Coordinates of N, CA and C in Angstrom, one line a residue:
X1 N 0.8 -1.2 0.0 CA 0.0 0.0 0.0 C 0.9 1.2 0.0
X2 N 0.5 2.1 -1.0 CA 1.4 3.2 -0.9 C 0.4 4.7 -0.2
X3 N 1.3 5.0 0.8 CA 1.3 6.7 1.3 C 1.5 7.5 0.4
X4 N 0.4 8.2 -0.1 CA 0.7 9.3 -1.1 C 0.3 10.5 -0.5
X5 N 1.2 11.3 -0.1 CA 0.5 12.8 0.7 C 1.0 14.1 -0.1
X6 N 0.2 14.8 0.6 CA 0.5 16.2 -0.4 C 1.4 17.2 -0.2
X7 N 2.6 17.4 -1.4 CA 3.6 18.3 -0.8 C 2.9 19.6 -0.5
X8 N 3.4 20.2 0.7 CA 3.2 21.8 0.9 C 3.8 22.7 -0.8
X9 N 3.1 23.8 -0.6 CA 3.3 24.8 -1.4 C 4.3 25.5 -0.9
X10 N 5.3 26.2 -2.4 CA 6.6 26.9 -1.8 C 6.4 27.5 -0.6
X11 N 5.2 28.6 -0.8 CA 5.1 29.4 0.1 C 5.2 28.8 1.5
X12 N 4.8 27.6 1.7 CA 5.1 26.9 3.1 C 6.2 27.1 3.9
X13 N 7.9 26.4 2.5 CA 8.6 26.2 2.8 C 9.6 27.6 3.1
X14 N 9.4 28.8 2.5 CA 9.8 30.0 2.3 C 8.9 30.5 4.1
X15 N 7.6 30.2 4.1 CA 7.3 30.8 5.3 C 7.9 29.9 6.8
X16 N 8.3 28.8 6.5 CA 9.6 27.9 7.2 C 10.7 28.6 7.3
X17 N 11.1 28.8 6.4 CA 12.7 29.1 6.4 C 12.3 30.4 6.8
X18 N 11.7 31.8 6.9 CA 11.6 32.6 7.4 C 11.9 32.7 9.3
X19 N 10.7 31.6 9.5 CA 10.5 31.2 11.0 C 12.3 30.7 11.6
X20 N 12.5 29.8 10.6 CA 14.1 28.9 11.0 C 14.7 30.4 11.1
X21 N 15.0 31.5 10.4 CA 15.3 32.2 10.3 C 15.7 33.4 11.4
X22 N 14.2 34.0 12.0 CA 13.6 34.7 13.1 C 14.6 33.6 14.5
X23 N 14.5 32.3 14.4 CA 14.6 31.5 15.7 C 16.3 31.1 16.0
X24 N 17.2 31.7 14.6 CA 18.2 31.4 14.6 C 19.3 32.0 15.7
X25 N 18.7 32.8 16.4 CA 19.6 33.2 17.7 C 19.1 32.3 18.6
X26 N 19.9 31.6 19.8 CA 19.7 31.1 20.7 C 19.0 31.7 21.9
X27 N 19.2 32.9 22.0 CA 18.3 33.8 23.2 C 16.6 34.0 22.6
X28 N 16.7 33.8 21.0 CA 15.3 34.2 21.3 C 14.5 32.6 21.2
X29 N 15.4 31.4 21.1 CA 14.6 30.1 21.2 C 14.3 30.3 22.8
X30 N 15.5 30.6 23.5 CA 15.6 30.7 25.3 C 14.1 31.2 25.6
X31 N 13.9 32.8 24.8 CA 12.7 33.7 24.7 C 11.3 32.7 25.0
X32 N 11.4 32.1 23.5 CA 10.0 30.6 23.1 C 10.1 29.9 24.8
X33 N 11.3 28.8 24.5 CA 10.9 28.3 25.7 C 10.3 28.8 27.2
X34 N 11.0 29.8 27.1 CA 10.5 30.3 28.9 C 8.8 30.5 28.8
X35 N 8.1 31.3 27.2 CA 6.8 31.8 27.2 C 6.2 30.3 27.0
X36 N 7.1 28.9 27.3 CA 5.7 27.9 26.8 C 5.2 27.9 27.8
X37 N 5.5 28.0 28.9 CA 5.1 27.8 30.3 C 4.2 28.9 30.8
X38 N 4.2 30.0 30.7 CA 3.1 31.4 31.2 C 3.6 32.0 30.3
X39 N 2.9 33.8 30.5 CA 2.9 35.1 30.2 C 3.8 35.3 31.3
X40 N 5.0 36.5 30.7 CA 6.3 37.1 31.6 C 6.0 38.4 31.2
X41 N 6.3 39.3 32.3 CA 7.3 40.3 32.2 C 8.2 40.3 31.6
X42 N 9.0 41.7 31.3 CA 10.3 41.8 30.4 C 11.0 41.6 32.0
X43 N 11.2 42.2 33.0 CA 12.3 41.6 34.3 C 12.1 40.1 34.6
X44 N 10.8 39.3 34.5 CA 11.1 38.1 34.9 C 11.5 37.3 33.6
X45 N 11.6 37.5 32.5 CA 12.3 37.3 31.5 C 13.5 37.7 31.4
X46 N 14.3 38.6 31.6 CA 15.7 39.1 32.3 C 16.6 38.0 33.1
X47 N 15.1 38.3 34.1 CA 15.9 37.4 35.2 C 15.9 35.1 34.4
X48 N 15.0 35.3 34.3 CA 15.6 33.8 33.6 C 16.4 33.6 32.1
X49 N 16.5 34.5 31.2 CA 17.5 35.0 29.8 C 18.5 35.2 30.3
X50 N 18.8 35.9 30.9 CA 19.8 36.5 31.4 C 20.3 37.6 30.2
X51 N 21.4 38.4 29.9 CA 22.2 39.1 28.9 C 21.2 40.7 29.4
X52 N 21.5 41.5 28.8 CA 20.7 42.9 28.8 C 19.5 43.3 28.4
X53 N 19.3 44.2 29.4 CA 17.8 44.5 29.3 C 17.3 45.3 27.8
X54 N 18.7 45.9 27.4 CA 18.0 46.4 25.9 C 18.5 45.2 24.9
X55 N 19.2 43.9 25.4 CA 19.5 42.9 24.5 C 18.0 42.1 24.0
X56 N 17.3 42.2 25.1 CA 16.3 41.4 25.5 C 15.1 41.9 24.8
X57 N 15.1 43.4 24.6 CA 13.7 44.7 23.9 C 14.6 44.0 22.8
X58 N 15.1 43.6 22.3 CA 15.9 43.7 20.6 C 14.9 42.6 20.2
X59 N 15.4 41.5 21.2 CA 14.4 40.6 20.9 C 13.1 40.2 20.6
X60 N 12.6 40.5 21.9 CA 11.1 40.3 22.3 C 10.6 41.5 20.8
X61 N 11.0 42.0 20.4 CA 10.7 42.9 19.4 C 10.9 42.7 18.4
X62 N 11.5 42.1 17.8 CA 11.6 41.4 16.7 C 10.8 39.8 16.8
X63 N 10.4 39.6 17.5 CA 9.7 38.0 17.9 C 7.6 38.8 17.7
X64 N 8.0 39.7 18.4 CA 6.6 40.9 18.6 C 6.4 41.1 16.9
X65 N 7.2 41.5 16.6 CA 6.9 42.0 14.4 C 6.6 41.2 13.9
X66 N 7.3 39.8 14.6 CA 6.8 38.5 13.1 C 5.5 38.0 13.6
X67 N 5.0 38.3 14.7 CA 3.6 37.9 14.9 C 3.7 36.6 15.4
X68 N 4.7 36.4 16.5 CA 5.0 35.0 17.1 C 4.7 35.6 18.8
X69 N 5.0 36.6 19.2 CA 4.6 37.1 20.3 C 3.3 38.0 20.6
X70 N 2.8 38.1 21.7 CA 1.8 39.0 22.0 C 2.2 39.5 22.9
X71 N 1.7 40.9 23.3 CA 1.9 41.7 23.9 C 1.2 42.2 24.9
X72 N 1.0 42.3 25.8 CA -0.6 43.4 27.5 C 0.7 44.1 28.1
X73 N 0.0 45.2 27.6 CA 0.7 46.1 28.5 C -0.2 46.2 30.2
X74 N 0.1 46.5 31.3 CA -0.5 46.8 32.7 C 0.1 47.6 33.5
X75 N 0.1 48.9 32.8 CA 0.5 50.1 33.4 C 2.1 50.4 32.6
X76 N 3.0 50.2 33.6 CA 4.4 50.6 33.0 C 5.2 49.2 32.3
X77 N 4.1 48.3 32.7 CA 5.4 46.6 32.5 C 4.4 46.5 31.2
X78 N 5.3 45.7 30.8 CA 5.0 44.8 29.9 C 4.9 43.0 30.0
X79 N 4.3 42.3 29.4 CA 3.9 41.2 29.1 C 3.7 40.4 27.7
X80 N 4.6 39.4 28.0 CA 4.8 38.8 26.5 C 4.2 37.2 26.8
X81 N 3.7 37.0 25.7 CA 3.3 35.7 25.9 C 3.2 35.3 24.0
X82 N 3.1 33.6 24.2 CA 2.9 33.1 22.5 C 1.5 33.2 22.0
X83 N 1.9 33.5 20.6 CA 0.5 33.7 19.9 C 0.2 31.9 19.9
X84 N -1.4 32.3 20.0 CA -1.6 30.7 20.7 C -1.3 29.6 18.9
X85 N -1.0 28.7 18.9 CA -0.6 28.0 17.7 C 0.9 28.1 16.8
X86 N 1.0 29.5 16.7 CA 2.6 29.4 16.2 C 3.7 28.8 16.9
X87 N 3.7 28.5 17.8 CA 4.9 28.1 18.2 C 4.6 26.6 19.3
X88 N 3.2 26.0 19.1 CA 3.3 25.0 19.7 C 4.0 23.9 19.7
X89 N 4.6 23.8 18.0 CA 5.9 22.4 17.7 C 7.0 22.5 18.7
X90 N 7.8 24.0 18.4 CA 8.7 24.1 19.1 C 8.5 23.8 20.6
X91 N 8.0 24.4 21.0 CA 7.3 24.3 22.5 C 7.2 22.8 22.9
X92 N 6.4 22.2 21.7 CA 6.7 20.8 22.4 C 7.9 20.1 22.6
X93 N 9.0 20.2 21.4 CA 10.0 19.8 21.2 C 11.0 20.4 22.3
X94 N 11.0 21.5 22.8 CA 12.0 21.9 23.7 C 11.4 21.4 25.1
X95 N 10.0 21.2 25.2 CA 10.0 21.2 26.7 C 9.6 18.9 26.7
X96 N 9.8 18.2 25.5 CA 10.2 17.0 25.7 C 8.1 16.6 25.5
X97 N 7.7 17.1 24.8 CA 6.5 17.0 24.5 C 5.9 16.2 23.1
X98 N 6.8 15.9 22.3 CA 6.9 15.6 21.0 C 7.8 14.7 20.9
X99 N 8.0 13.6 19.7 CA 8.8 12.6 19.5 C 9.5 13.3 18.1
X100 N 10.3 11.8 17.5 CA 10.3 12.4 16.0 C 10.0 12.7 15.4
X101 N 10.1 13.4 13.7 CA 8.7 13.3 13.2 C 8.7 12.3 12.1
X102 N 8.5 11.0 12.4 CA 8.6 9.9 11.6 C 7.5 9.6 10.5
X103 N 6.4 10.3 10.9 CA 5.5 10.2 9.9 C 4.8 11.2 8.8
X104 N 4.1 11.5 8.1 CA 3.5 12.4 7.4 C 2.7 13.0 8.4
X105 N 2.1 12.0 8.8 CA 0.4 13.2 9.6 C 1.4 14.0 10.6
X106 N 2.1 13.3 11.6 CA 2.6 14.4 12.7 C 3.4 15.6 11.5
X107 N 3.7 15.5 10.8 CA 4.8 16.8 9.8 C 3.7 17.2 9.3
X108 N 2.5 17.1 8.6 CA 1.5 17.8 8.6 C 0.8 18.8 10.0
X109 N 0.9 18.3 10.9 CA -0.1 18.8 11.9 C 1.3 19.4 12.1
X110 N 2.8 19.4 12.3 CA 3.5 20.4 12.9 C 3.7 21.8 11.5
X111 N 3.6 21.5 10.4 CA 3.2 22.5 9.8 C 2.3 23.2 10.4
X112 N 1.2 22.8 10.3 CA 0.1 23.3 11.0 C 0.2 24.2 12.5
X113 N 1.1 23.1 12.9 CA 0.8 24.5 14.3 C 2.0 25.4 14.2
X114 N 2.6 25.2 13.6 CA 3.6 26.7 13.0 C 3.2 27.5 11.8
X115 N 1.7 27.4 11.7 CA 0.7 28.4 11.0 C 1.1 28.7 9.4
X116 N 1.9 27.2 9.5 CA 2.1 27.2 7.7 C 1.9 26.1 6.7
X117 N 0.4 26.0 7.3 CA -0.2 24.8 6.3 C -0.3 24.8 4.8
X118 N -0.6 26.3 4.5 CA -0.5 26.9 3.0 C -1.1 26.1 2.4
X119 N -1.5 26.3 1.2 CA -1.7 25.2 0.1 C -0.8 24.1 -0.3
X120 N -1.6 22.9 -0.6 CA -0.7 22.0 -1.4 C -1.0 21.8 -2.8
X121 N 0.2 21.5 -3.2 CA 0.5 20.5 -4.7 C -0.3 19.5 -4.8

């Protein structure tokens, strides 16, 4: 019996490599990981990132543009947390939630939750 599944559309793989792209600093994967768990402040994100506090606005800010973070402000602080779906592969993957992806359907559904199902071929 043959599996025949449907390749994603470039745009998929271009909106991939974008993402691989955005996540290719290690402070702002640090970033992902810490928000799978709650909504932070920028100091209790400090305090567990560690590096500077304007190293840290570089980030969260450029994570904020691609539409991978959300933002509440509550007076003078701030609050970052994940847009719900974009980043739940990673999330799983870093915090030991996921396996490999040995199959089609799981690489489908992790397209999916990195909000790049796009069209297929």
């Amino acid at each position: 019996m043959t599996n025949k599944q449907a390749i994603p559309s470039e745009a998929v793989f271009l909106a991939a490599a974008d993402l691989f792209g955005l996540l290719s600093n290690p402070c702002r994967v640090r970033i992902v990981y810490e928000l799978c768990h709650s909504e932070l402040n920028v100091g209790d994100l400090l305090g567990r990132v560690g590096g500077s506090q304007p190293n840290l606005s570089h980030h969260l800010g450029a994570l904020y543009r691609a539409g991978v973070l959300g933002r509440r402000r509550d007076g003078a602080r701030s609050f970052y947390s994940l847009v719900p779906g974009k980043m739940d592969l990673l999330c799983g993957a870093l915090t030991g939630g996921i396996g490999p992806c040995g199959d089609g359907l799981r690489a489908t559904r992790g397209l999916a939750a990195l909000g790049m199902e796009g069209d297929s071929q």
